[in-house]
Short mmCIF file of C-alpha atoms in Angstrom, two decimals:
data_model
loop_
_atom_site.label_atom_id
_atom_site.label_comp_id
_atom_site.label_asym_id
_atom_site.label_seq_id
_atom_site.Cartn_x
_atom_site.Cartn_y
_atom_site.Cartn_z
CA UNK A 321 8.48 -10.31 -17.73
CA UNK A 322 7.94 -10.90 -14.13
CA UNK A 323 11.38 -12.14 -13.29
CA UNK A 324 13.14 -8.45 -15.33
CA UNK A 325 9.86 -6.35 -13.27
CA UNK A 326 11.85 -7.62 -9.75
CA UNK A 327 14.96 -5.82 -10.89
CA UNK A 328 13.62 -2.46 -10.18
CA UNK A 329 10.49 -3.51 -7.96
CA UNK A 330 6.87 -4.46 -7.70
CA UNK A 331 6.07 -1.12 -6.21
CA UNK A 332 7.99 1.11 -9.16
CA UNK A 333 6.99 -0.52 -12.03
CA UNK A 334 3.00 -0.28 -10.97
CA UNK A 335 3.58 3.43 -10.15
CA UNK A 336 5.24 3.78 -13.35
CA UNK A 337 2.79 1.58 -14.95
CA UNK A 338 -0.22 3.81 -13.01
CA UNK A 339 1.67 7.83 -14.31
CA UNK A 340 2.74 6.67 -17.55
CA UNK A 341 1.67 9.31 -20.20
CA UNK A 342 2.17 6.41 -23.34
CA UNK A 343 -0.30 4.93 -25.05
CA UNK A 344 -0.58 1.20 -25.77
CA UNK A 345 0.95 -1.40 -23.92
CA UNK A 346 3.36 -1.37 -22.14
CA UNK A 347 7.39 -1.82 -23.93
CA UNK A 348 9.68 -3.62 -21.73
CA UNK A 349 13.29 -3.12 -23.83
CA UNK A 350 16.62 -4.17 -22.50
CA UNK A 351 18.42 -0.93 -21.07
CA UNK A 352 20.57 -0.27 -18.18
CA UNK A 353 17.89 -1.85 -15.41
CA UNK A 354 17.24 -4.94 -18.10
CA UNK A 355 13.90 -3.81 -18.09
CA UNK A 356 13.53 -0.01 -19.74
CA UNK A 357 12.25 1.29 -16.52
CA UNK A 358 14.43 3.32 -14.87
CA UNK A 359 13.68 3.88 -10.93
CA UNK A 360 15.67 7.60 -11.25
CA UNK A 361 12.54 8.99 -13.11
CA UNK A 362 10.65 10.57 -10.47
CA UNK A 363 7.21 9.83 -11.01
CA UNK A 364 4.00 12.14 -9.95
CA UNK A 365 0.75 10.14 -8.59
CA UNK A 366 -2.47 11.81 -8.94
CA UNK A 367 -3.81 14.03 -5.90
CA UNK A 368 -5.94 10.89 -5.05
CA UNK A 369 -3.89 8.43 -4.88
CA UNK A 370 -1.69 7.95 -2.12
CA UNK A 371 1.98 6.64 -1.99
CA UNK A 372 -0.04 3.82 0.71
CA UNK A 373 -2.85 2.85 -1.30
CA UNK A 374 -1.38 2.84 -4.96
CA UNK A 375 -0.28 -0.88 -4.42
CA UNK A 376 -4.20 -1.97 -3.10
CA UNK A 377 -5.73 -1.63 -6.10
CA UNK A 378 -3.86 -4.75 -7.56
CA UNK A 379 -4.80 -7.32 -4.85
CA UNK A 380 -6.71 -9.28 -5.95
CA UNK A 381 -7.49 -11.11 -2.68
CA UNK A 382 -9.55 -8.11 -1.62
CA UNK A 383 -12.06 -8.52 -4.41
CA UNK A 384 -12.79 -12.03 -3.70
CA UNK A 385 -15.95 -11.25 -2.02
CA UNK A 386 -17.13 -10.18 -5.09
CA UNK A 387 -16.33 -13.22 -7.79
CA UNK A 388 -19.52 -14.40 -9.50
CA UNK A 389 -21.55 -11.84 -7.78
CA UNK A 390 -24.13 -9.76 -10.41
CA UNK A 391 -24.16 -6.08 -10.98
CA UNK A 392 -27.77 -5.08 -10.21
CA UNK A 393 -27.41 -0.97 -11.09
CA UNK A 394 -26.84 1.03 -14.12
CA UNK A 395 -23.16 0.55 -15.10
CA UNK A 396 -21.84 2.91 -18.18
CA UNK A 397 -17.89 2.10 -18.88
CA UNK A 398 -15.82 5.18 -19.16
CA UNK A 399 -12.21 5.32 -20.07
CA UNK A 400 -9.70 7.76 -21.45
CA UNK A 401 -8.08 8.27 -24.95
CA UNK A 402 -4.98 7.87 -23.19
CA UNK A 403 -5.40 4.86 -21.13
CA UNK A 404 -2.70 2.33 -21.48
CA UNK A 405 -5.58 -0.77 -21.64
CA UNK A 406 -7.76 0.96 -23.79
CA UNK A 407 -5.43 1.77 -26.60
CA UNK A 408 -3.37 -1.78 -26.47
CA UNK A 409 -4.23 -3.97 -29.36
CA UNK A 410 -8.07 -4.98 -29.75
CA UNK A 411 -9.37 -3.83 -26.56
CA UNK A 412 -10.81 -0.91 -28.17
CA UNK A 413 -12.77 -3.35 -30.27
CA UNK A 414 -13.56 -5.85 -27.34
CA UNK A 415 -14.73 -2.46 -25.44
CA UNK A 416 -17.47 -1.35 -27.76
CA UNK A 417 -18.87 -4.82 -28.71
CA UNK A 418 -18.91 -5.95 -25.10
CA UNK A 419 -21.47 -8.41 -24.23
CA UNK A 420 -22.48 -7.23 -20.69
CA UNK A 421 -20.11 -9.47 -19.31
CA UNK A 422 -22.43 -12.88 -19.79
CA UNK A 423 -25.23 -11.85 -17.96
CA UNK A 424 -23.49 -10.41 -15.33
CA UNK A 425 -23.88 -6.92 -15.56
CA UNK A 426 -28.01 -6.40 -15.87
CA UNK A 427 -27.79 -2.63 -17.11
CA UNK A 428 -25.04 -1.99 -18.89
CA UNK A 429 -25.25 1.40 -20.01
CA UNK A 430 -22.56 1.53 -23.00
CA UNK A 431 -19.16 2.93 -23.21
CA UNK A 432 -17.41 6.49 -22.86
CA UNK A 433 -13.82 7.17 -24.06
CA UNK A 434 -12.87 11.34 -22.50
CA UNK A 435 -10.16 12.98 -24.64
CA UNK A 436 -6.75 13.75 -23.39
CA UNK A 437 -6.94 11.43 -20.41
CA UNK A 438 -5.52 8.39 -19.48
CA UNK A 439 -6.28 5.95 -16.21
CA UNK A 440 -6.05 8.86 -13.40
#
C-alpha cells in the first residue's frame, strides 16, 4: 500500500485520509493515480489544523518521550460516529471492552461515540 500511497504523496493521502467524510477503512482501488486518490480533489482541513502541522501528528519520534510512561488522570475515550478507526472492522468492539490499556491507564473513565462526527 505504501509503495501506490508515494504516487500521489505522503502529505495528500494523510490530508485526505484526515477530511475524508467515509466511514470504515480506508479503500485503496486501482484508478487513474493507481491508488483511488486523486490529488485534484481539493480537500478542506478543519479551522484547527494547519496546512504546517497536519503532517506532526503522525511522527511518531515525537511521542517517544512518552513510551511505557502511565496515565495518572481521569481519561474518558471519545470518538465520533463517523471516524474512519472507529467504524473499521472490530474496533468498535475492541473500543468498548477495552482493558485500560494493561494497567496503563489508572482511571479510565469509559468510552463516548458523538453523532455525525468523524476525527476533526
Amino acid at each position: 500500500m505504501e509503495a501506490k500511497m508515494v504516487e500521489v504523496g505522503t502529505a495528500y493521502v494523510l490530508k485526505n485520509i484526515l477530511t475524508t467524510r467515509e466511514i470504515g477503512p480506508p479503500m485503496l482501488p486501482n484508478g487513474e493515480y493507481g491508488t483511488g486518490f486523486n490529488p485534484d480533489i481539493p480537500y478542506t482541513l478543519s479551522s484547527w489544523l494547519t496546512e504546517e502541522d497536519d503532517l506532526a501528528y503522525f511522527t511518531l519520534e515525537l511521542t517517544a518521550p512518552w513510551t511505557g510512561v502511565k496515565t495518572l488522570v481521569p481519561v474518558k475515550f471519545i470518538t465520533g460516529e463517523l471516524d474512519m478507526v472507529y467504524t473499521s472492522l472490530g474496533m468498535k468492539e475492541y473500543i468498548y471492552t477495552w482493558r485500560r490499556n494493561e494497567g496503563r491507564c489508572t482511571e479510565f473513565r469509559g468510552s463516548d461515540c458523538t453523532k455525525r462526527s468523524g476525527s476533526l
